Short mmCIF file of C-alpha atoms in Angstrom, two decimals:
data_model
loop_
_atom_site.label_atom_id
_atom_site.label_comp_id
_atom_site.label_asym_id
_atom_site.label_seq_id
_atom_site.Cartn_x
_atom_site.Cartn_y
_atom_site.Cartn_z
CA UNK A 162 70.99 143.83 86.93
CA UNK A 163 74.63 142.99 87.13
CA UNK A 164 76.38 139.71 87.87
CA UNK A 165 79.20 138.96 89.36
CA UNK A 166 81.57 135.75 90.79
CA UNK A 167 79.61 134.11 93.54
CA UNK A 168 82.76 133.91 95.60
CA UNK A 169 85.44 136.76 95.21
CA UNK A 170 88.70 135.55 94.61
CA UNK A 171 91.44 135.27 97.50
CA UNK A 172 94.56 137.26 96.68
CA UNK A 173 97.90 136.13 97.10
CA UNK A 174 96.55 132.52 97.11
CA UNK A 175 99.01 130.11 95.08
CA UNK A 176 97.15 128.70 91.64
CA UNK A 177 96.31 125.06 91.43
CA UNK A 178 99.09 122.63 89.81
CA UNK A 179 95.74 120.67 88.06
CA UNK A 180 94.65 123.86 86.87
CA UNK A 181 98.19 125.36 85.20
CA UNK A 182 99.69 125.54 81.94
CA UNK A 183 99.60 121.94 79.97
CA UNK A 184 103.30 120.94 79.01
CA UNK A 185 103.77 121.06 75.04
CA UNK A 186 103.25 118.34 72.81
CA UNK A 187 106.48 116.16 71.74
CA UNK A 188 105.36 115.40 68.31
CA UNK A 189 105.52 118.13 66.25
CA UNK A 190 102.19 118.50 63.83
CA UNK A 191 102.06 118.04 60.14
CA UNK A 192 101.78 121.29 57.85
CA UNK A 193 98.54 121.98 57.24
CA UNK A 194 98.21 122.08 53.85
CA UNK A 195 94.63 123.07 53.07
CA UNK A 196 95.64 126.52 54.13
CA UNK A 197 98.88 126.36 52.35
CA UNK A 198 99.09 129.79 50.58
CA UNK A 199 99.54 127.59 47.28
CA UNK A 200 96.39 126.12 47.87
CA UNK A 201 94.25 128.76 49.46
CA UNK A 202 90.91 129.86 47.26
CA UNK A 203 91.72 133.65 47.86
CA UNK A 204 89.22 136.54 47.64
CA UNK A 205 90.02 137.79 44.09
CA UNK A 206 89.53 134.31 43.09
CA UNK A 207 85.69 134.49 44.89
CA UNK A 208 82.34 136.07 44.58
CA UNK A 209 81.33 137.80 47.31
CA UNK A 210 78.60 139.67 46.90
CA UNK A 211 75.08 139.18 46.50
CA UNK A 212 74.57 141.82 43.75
CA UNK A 213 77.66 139.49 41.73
CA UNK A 214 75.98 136.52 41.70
CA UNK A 215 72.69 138.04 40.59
CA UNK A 216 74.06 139.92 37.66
CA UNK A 217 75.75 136.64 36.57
CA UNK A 218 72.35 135.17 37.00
CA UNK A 219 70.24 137.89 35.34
CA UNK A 220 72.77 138.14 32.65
CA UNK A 221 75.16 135.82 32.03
CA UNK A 222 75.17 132.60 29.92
CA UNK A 223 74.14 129.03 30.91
CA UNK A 224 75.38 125.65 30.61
CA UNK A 225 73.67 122.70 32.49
CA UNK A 226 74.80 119.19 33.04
CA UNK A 227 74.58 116.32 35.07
CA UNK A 228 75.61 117.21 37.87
CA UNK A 229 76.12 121.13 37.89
CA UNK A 230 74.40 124.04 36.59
CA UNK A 231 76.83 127.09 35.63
CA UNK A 232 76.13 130.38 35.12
CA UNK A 233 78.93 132.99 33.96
CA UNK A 234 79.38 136.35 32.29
CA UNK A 235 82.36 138.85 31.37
CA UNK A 236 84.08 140.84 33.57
CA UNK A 237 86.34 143.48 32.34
CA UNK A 238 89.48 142.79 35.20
CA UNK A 239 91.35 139.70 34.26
CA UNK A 240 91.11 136.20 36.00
CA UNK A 241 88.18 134.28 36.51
CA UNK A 242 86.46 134.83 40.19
CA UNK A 243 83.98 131.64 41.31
CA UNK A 244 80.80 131.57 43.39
CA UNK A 245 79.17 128.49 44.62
CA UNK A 246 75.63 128.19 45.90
CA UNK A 247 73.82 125.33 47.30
CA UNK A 248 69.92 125.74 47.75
CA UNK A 249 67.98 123.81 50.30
CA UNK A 250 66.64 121.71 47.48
CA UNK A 251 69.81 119.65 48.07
CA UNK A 252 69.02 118.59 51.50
CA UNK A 253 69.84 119.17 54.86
CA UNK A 254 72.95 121.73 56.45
CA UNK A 255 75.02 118.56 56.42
CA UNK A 256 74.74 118.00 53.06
CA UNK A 257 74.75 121.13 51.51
CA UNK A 258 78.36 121.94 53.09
CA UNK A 259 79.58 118.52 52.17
CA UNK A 260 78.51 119.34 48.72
CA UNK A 261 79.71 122.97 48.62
CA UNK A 262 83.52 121.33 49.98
CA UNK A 263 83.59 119.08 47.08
CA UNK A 264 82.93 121.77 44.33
CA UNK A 265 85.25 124.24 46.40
CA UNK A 266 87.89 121.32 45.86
CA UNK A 267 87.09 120.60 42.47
CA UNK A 268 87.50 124.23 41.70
CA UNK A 269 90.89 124.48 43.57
CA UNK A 270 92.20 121.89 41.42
CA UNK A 271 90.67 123.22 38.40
CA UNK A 272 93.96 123.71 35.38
CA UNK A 273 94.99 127.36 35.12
CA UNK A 274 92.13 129.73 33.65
CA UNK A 275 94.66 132.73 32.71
CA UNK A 276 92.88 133.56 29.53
CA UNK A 277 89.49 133.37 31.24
CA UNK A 278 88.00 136.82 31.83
CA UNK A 279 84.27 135.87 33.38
CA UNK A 280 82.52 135.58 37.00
CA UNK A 281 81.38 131.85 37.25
CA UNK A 282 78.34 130.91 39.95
CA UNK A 283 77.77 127.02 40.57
CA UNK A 284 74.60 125.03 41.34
CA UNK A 285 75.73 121.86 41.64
CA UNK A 286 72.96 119.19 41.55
CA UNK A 287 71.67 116.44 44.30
CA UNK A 288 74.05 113.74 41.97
CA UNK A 289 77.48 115.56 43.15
CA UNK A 290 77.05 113.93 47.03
CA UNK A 291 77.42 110.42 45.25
CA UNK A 292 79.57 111.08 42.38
CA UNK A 293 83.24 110.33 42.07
CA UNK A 294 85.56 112.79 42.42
CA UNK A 295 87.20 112.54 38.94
CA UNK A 296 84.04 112.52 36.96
CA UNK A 297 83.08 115.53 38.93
CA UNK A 298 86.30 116.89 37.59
CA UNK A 299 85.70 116.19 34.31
CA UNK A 300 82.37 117.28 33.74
CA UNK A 301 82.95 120.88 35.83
CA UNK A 302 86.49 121.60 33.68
CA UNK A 303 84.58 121.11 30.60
CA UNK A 304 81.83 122.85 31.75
CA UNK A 305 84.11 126.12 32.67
CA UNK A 306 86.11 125.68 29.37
CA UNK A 307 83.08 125.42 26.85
CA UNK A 308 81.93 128.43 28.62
CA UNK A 309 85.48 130.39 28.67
CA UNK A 310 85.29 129.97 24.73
CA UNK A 311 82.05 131.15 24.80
CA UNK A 312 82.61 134.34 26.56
CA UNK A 313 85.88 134.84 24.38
CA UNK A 314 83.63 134.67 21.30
CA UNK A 315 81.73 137.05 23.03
CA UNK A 316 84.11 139.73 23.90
CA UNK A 317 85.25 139.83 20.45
#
């Protein structure tokens, strides 16, 4: 069964002035500068996969903490590439994205990992929603450099 408009347009009737084109703004809008290029967490820099994150799971090294759980193993291409996940044990939709924003930030502004050759997957904990932002900081740099000196003791 098809549909179609109740009434049928009427051709050559003029548009309605209400119903035009809105006039443009006057203030120009601030840069956007969460997806600056400079600040953009591109794909190389991601897991994307499912079978990624398992093999860093079923293989890779651990390190827990307060507030995150990371997992991470070698990978043979340079750079470090980053997965997050957030189970339902952390609560509700809201939540969860709130809490995978703040790692994705925390990983954005993590120092320069050039020597770093490893995939990285992060479970943070229930604590990150109410921690501050700089001990979150902290405790996920050290985290990710304790564990790039551990897979550089490993590759050699």
């Amino acid at each position: 069964m098809a549909s179609a408009p109740a009434w049928p347009r009427r051709t050559g009737a003029p548009c309605s002035p209400a119903g035009g084109r809105k006039g443009v703004n006057a203030l120009p809008s601030a840069p956007d500068t969460a997806t600056n290029d400079s600040a953009r967490w591109r794909k190389s820099r991601r897991l994307l996969c499912r079978a990624d994150f398992r093999t860093t799971y079923e293989q890779g090294v651990r390190r827990s903490s307060r507030h995150f759980t990371v997992f991470a193993m070698t990978r043979p291409h340079a750079g470090a590439r980053f997965g997050i996940t957030a189970s339902k044990k952390l609560g509700n939709a809201v939540l969860r994205n709130r809490i995978r924003r703040r790692t994705r930030e925390l990983l954005r502004r993590l120092p320069d990992l050039a020597g770093c050759r490893g995939d990285f997957v992060i479970n943070p904990r229930p604590a990150v929603a109410e921690a501050s932002f700089e001990e979150l900081a902290r405790e996920l740099s050290v985290q990710i450099e304790k564990l790039c000196a551990t897979l550089g003791a490993k590759q050699s």
